[in-house]
JSON list of C-alpha atoms in Angstrom, two decimals:
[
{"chain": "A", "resi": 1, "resn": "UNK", "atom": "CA", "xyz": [-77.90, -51.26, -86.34]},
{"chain": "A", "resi": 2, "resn": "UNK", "atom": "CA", "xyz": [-79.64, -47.39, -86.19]},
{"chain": "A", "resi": 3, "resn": "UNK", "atom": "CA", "xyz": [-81.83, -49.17, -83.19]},
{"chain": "A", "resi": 4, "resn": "UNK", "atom": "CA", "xyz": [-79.07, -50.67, -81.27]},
{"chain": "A", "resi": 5, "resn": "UNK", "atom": "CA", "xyz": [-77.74, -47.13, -81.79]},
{"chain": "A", "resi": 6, "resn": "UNK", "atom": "CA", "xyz": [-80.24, -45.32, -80.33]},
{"chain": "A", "resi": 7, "resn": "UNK", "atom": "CA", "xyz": [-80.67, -47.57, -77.77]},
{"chain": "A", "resi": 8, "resn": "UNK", "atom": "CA", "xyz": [-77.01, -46.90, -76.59]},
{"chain": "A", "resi": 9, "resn": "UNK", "atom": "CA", "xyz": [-77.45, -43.10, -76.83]},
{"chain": "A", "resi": 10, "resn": "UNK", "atom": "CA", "xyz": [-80.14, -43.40, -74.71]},
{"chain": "A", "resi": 11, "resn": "UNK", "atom": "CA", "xyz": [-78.72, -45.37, -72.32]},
{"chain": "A", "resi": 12, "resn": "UNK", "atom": "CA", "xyz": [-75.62, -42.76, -72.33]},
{"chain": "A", "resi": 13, "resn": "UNK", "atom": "CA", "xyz": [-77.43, -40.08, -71.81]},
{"chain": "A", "resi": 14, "resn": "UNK", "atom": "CA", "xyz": [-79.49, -41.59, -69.07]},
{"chain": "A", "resi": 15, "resn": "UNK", "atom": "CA", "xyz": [-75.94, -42.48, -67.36]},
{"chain": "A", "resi": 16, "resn": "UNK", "atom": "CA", "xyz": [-74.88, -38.76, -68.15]},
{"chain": "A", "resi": 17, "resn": "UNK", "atom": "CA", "xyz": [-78.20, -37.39, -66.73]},
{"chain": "A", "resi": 18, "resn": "UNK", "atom": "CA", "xyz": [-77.80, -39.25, -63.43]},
{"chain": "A", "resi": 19, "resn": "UNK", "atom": "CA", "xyz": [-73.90, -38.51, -62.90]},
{"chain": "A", "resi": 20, "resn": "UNK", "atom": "CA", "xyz": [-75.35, -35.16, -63.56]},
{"chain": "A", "resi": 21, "resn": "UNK", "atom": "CA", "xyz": [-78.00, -35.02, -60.83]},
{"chain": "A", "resi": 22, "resn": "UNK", "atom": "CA", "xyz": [-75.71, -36.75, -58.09]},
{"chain": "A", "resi": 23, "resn": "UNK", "atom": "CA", "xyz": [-73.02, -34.07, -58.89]},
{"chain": "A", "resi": 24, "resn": "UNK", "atom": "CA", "xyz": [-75.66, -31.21, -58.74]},
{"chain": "A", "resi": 25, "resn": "UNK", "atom": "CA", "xyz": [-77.01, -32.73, -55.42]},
{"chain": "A", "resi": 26, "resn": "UNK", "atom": "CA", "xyz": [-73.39, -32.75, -54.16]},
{"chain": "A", "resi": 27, "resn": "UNK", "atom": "CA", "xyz": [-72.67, -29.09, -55.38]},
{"chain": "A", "resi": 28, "resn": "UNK", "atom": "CA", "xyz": [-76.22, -28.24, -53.50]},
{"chain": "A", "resi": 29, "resn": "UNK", "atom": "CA", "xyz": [-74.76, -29.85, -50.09]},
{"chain": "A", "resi": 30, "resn": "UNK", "atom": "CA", "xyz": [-71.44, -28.36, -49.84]},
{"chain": "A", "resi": 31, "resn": "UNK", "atom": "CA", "xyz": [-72.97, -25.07, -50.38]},
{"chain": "A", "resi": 32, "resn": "UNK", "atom": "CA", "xyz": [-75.44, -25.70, -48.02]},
{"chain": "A", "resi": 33, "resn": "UNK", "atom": "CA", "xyz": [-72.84, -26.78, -45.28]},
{"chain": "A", "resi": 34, "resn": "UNK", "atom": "CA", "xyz": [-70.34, -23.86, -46.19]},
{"chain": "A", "resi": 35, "resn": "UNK", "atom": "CA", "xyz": [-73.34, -21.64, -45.82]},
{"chain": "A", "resi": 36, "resn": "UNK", "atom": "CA", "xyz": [-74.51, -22.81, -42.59]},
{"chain": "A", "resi": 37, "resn": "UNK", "atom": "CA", "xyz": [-70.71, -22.65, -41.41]},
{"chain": "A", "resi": 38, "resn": "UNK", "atom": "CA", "xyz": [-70.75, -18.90, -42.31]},
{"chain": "A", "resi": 39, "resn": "UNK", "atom": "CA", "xyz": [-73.84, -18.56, -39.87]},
{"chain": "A", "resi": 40, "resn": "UNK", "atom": "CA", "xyz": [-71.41, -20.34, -37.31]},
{"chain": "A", "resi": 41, "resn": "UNK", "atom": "CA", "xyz": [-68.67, -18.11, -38.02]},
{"chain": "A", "resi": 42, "resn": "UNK", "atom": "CA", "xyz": [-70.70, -14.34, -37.64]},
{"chain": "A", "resi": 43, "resn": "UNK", "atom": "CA", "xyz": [-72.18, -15.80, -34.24]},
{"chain": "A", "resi": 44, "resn": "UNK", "atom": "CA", "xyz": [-68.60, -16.42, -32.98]},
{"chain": "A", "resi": 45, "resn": "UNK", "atom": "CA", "xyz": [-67.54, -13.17, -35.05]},
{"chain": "A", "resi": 46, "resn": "UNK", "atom": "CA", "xyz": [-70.61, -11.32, -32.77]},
{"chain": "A", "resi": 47, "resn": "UNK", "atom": "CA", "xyz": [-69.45, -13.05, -29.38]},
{"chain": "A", "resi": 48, "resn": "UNK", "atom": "CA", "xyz": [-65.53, -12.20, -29.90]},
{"chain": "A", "resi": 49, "resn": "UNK", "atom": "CA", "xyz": [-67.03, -8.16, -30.31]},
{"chain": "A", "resi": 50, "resn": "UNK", "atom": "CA", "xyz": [-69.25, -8.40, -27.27]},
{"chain": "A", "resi": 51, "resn": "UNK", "atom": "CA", "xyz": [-66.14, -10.01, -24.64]},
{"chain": "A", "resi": 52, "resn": "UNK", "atom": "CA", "xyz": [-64.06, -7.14, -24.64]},
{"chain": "A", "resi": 53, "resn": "UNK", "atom": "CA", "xyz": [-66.95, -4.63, -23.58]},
{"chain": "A", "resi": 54, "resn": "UNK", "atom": "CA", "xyz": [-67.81, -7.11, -21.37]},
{"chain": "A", "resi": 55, "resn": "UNK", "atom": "CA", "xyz": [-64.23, -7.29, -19.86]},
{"chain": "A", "resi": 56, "resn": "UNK", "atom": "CA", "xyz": [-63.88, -3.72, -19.29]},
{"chain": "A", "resi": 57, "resn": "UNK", "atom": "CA", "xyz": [-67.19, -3.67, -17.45]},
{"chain": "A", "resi": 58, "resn": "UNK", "atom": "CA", "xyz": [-65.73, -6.40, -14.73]},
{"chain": "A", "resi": 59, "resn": "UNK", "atom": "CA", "xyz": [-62.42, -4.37, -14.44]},
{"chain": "A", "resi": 60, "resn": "UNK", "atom": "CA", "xyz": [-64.18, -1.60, -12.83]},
{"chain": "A", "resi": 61, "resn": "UNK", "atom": "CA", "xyz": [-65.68, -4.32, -10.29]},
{"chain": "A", "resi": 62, "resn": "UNK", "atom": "CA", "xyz": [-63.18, -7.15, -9.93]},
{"chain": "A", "resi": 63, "resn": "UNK", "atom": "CA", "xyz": [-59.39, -5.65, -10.44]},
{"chain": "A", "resi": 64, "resn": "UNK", "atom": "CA", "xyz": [-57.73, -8.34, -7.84]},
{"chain": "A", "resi": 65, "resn": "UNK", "atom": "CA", "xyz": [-59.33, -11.17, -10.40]},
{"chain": "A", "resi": 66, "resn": "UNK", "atom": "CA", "xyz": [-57.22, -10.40, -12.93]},
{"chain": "A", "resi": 67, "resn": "UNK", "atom": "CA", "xyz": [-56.32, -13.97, -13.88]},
{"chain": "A", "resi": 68, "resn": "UNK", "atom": "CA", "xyz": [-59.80, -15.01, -14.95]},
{"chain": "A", "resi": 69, "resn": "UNK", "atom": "CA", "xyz": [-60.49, -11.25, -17.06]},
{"chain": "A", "resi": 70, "resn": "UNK", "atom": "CA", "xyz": [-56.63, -12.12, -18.69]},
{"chain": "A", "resi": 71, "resn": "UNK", "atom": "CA", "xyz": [-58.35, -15.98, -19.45]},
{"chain": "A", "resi": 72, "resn": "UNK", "atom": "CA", "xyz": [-61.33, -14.78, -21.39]},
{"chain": "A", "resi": 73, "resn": "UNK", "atom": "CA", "xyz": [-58.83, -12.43, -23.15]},
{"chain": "A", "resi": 74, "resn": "UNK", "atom": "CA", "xyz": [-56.05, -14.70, -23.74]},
{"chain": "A", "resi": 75, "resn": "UNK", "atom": "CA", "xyz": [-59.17, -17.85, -24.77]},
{"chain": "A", "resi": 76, "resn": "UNK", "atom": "CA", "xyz": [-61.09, -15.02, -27.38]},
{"chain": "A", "resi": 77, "resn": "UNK", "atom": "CA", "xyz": [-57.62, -14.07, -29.13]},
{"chain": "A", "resi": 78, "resn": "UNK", "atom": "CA", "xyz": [-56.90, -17.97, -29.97]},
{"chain": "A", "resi": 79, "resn": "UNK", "atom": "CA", "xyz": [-60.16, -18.61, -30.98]},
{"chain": "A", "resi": 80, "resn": "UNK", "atom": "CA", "xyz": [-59.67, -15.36, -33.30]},
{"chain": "A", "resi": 81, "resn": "UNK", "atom": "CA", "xyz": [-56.72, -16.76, -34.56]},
{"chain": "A", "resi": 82, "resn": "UNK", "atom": "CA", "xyz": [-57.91, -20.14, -35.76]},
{"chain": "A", "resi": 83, "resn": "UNK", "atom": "CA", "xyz": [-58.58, -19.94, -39.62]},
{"chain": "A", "resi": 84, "resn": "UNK", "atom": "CA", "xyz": [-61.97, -20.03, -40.81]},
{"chain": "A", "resi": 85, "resn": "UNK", "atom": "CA", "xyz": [-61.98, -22.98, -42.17]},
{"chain": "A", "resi": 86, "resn": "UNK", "atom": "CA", "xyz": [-60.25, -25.32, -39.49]},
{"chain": "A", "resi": 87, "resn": "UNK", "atom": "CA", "xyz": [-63.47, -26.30, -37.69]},
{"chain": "A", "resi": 88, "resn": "UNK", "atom": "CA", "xyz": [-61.87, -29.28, -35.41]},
{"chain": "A", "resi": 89, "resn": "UNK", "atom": "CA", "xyz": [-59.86, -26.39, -34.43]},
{"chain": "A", "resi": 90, "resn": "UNK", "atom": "CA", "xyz": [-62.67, -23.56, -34.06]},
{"chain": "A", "resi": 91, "resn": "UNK", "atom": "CA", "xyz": [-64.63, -25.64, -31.83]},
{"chain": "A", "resi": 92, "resn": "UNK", "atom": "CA", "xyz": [-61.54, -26.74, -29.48]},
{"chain": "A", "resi": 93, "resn": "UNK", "atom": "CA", "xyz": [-60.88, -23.10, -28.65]},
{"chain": "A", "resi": 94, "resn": "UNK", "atom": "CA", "xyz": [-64.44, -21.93, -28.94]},
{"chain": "A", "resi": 95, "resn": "UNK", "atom": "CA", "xyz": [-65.44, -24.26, -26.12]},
{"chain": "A", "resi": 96, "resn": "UNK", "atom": "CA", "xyz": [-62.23, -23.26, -24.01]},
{"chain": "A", "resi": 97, "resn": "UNK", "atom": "CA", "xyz": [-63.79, -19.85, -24.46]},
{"chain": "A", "resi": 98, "resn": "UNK", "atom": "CA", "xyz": [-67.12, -20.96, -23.39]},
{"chain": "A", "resi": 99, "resn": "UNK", "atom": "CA", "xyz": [-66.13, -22.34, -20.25]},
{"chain": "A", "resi": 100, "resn": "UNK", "atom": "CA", "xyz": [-63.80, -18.94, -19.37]},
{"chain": "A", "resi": 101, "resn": "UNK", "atom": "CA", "xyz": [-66.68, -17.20, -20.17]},
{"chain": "A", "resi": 102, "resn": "UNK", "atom": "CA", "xyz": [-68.58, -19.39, -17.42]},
{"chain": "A", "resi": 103, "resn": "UNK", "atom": "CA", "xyz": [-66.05, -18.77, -14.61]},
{"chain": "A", "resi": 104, "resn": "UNK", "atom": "CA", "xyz": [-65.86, -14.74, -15.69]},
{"chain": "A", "resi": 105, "resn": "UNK", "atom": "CA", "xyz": [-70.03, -14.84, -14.69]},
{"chain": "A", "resi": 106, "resn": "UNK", "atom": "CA", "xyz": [-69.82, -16.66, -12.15]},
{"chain": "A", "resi": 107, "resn": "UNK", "atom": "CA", "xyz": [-67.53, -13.75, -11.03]},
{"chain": "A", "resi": 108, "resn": "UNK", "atom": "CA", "xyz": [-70.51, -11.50, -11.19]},
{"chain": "A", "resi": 109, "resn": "UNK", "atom": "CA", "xyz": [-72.51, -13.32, -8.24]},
{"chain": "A", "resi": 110, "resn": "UNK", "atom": "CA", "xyz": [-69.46, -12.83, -5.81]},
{"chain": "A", "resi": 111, "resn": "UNK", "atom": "CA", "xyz": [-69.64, -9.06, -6.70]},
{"chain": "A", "resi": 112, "resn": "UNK", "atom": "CA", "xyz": [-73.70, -7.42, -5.73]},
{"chain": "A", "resi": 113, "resn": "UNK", "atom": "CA", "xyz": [-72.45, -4.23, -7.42]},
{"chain": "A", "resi": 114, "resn": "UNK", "atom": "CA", "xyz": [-71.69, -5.45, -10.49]},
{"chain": "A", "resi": 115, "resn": "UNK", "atom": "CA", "xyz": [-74.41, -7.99, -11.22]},
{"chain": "A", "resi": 116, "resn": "UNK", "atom": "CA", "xyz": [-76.76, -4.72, -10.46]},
{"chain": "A", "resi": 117, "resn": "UNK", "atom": "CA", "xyz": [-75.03, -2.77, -12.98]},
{"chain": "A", "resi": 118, "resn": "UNK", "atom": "CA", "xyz": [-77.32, -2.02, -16.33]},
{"chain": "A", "resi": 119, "resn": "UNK", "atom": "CA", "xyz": [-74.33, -2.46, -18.66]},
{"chain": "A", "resi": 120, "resn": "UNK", "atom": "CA", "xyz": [-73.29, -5.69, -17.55]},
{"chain": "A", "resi": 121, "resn": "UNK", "atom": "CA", "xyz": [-76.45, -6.81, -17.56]},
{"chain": "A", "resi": 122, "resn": "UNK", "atom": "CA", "xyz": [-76.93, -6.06, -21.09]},
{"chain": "A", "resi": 123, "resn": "UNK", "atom": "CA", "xyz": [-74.47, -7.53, -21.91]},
{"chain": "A", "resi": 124, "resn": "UNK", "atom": "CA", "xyz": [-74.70, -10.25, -20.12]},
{"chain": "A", "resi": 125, "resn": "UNK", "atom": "CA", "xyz": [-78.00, -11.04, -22.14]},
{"chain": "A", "resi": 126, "resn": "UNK", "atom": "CA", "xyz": [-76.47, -10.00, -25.53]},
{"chain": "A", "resi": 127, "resn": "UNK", "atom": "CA", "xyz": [-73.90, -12.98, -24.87]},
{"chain": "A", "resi": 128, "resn": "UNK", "atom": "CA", "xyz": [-76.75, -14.96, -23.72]},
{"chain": "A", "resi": 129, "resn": "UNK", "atom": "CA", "xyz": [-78.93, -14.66, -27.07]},
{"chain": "A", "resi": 130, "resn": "UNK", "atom": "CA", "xyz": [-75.56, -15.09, -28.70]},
{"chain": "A", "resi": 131, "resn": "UNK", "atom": "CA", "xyz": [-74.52, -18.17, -27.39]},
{"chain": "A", "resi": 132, "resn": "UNK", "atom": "CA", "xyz": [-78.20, -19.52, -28.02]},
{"chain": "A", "resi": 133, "resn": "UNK", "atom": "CA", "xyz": [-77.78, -18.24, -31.82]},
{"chain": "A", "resi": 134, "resn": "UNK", "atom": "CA", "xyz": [-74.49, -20.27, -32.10]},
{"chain": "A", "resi": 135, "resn": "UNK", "atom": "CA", "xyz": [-76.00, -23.21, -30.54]},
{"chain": "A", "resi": 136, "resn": "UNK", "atom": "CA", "xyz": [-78.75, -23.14, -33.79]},
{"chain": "A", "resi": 137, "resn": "UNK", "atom": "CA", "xyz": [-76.32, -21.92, -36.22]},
{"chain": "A", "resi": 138, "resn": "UNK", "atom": "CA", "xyz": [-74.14, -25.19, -34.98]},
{"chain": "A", "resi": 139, "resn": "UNK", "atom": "CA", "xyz": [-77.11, -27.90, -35.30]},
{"chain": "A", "resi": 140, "resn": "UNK", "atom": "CA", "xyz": [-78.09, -25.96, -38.54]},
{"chain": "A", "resi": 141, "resn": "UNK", "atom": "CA", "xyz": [-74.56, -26.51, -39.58]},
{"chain": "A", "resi": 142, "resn": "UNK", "atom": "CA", "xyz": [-74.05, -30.02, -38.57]},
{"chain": "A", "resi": 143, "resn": "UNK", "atom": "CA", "xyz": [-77.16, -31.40, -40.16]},
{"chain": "A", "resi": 144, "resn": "UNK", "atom": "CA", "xyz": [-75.93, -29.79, -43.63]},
{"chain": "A", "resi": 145, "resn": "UNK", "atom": "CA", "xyz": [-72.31, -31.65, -42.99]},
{"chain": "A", "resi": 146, "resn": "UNK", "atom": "CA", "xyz": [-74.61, -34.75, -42.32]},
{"chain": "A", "resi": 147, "resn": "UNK", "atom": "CA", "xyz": [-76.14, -34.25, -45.71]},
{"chain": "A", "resi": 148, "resn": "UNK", "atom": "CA", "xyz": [-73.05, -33.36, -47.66]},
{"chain": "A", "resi": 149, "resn": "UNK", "atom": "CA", "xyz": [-71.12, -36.90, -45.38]},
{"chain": "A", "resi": 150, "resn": "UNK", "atom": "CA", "xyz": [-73.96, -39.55, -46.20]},
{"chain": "A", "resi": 151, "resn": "UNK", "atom": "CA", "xyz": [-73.72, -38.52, -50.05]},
{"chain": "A", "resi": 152, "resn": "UNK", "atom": "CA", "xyz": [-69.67, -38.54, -50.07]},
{"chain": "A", "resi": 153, "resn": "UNK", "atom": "CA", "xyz": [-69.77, -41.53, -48.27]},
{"chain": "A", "resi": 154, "resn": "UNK", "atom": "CA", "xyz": [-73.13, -43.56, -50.16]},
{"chain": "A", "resi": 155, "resn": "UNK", "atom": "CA", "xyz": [-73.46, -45.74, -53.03]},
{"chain": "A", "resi": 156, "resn": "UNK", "atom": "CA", "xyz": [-73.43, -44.46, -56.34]},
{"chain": "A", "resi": 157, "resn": "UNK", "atom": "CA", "xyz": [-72.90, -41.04, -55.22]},
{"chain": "A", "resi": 158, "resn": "UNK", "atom": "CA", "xyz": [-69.42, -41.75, -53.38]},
{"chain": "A", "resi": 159, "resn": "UNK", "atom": "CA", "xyz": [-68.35, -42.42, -56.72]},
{"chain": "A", "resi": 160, "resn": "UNK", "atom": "CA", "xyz": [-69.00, -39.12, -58.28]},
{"chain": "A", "resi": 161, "resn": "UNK", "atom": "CA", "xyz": [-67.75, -37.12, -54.96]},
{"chain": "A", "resi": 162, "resn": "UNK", "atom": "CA", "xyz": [-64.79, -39.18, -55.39]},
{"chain": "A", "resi": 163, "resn": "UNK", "atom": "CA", "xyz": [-64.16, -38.33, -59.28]},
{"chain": "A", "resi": 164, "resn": "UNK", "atom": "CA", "xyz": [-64.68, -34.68, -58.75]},
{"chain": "A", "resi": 165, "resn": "UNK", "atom": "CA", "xyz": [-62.96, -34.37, -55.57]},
{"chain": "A", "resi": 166, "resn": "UNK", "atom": "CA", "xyz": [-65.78, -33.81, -52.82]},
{"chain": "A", "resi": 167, "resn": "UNK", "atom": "CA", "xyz": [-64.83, -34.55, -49.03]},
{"chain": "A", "resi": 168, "resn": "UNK", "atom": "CA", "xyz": [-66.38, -35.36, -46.16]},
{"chain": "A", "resi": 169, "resn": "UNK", "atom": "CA", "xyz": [-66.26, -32.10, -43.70]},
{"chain": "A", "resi": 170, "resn": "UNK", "atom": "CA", "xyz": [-66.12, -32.36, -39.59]},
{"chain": "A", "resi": 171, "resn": "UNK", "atom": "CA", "xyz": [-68.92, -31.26, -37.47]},
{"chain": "A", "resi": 172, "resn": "UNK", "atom": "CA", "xyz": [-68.71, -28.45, -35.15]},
{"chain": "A", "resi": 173, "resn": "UNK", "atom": "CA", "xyz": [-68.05, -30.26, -31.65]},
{"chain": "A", "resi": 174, "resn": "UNK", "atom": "CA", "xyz": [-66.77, -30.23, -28.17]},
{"chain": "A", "resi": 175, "resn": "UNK", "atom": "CA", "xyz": [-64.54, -32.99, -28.33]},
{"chain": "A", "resi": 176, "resn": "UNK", "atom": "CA", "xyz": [-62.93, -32.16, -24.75]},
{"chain": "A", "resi": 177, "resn": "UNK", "atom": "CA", "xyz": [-65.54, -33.76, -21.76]},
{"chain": "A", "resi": 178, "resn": "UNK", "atom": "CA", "xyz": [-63.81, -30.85, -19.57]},
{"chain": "A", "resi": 179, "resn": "UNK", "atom": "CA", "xyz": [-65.12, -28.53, -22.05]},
{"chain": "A", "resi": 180, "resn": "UNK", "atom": "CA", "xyz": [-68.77, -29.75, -21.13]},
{"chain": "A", "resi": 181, "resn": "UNK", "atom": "CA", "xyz": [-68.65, -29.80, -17.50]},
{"chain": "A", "resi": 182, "resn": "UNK", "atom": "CA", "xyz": [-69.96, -26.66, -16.07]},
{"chain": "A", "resi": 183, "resn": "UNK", "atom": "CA", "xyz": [-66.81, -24.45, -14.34]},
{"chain": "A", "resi": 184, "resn": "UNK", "atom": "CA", "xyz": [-65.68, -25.27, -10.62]},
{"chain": "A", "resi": 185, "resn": "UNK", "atom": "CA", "xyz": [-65.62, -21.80, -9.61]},
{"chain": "A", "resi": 186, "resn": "UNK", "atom": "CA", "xyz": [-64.43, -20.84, -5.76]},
{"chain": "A", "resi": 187, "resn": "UNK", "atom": "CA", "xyz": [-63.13, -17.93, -4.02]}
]
């Protein structure tokens, strides 16, 4: 009786020890992915503070292209306004943004004076480091949503993330094929 006891203690607390370590090792994962979404979210933060500067520059230049400067604008102050934590959402506008961005430098080659002009070439390579920073922040990000998915979604740890309530979370991509295509631009 006191060995068949002991023997189911021990088996208890080997089942409690490994419920333990799969819910640990999910805990680990979603803070991994919410931390490498945070890295996503100051790049963007940094690109959405570098446009504007960026758009006054090009006023001085290009006043009759109005349109594309009231794009960027318009495309930066929706991506703004999606919340944090909708990342389906994020990326939609964030690659609309992209692509405005594409057909404001393009702008830039149709006016000499301003692609000469020091401030719009900094910033022009500020954006450029940027956008190279979100692209590592974004594989950085979707290889910890990897990590978190295969453990929601595997055998026996699906059954813990289901029990205390841990989801699968999207990755951070261009859905839209138009949003991969590089701009027509003509003038």
């Amino acid at each position: 009786m006191l060995t068949t006891l002991i023997v189911l203690i021990v088996i208890i607390g080997a089942i409690a020890g490994f419920v333990i370590s799969l819910y640990n090792a999910l805990v680990r994962a979603r803070q991994t992915a919410e931390e490498a979404w945070s890295g996503i979210d100051v790049q963007l933060k940094r690109r959405a503070d570098l446009i504007p500067n960026l758009v006054e520059t090009v006023k001085g230049y290009a006043s009759h292209e109005r349109g594309t400067l009231e794009e960027v604008v318009e495309k930066r102050n929706k991506a703004q306004s999606i919340a944090a934590n909708d990342v389906t959402g994020r990326a939609q506008a964030e690659g609309e943004l992209t692509q405005a961005l594409g057909r404001l430098f393009a702008l830039s080659e149709a006016y000499p004076d301003l692609k000469a002009n020091q401030n719009f070439a900094d910033l022009q390579a500020s954006l450029e480091k940027t956008e190279s920073e979100i692209q590592m922040a974004r594989r950085y990000y979707n290889g910890a949503t990897r990590e978190l998915n295969v453990k929601v979604e595997s055998f026996p740890s699906n059954i813990v993330a289901g029990q205390f309530g841990f989801e699968k979370r999207d990755y951070f991509e261009i859905d839209e094929p138009a949003d991969r295509a590089v701009p027509n631009v003509s003038f």
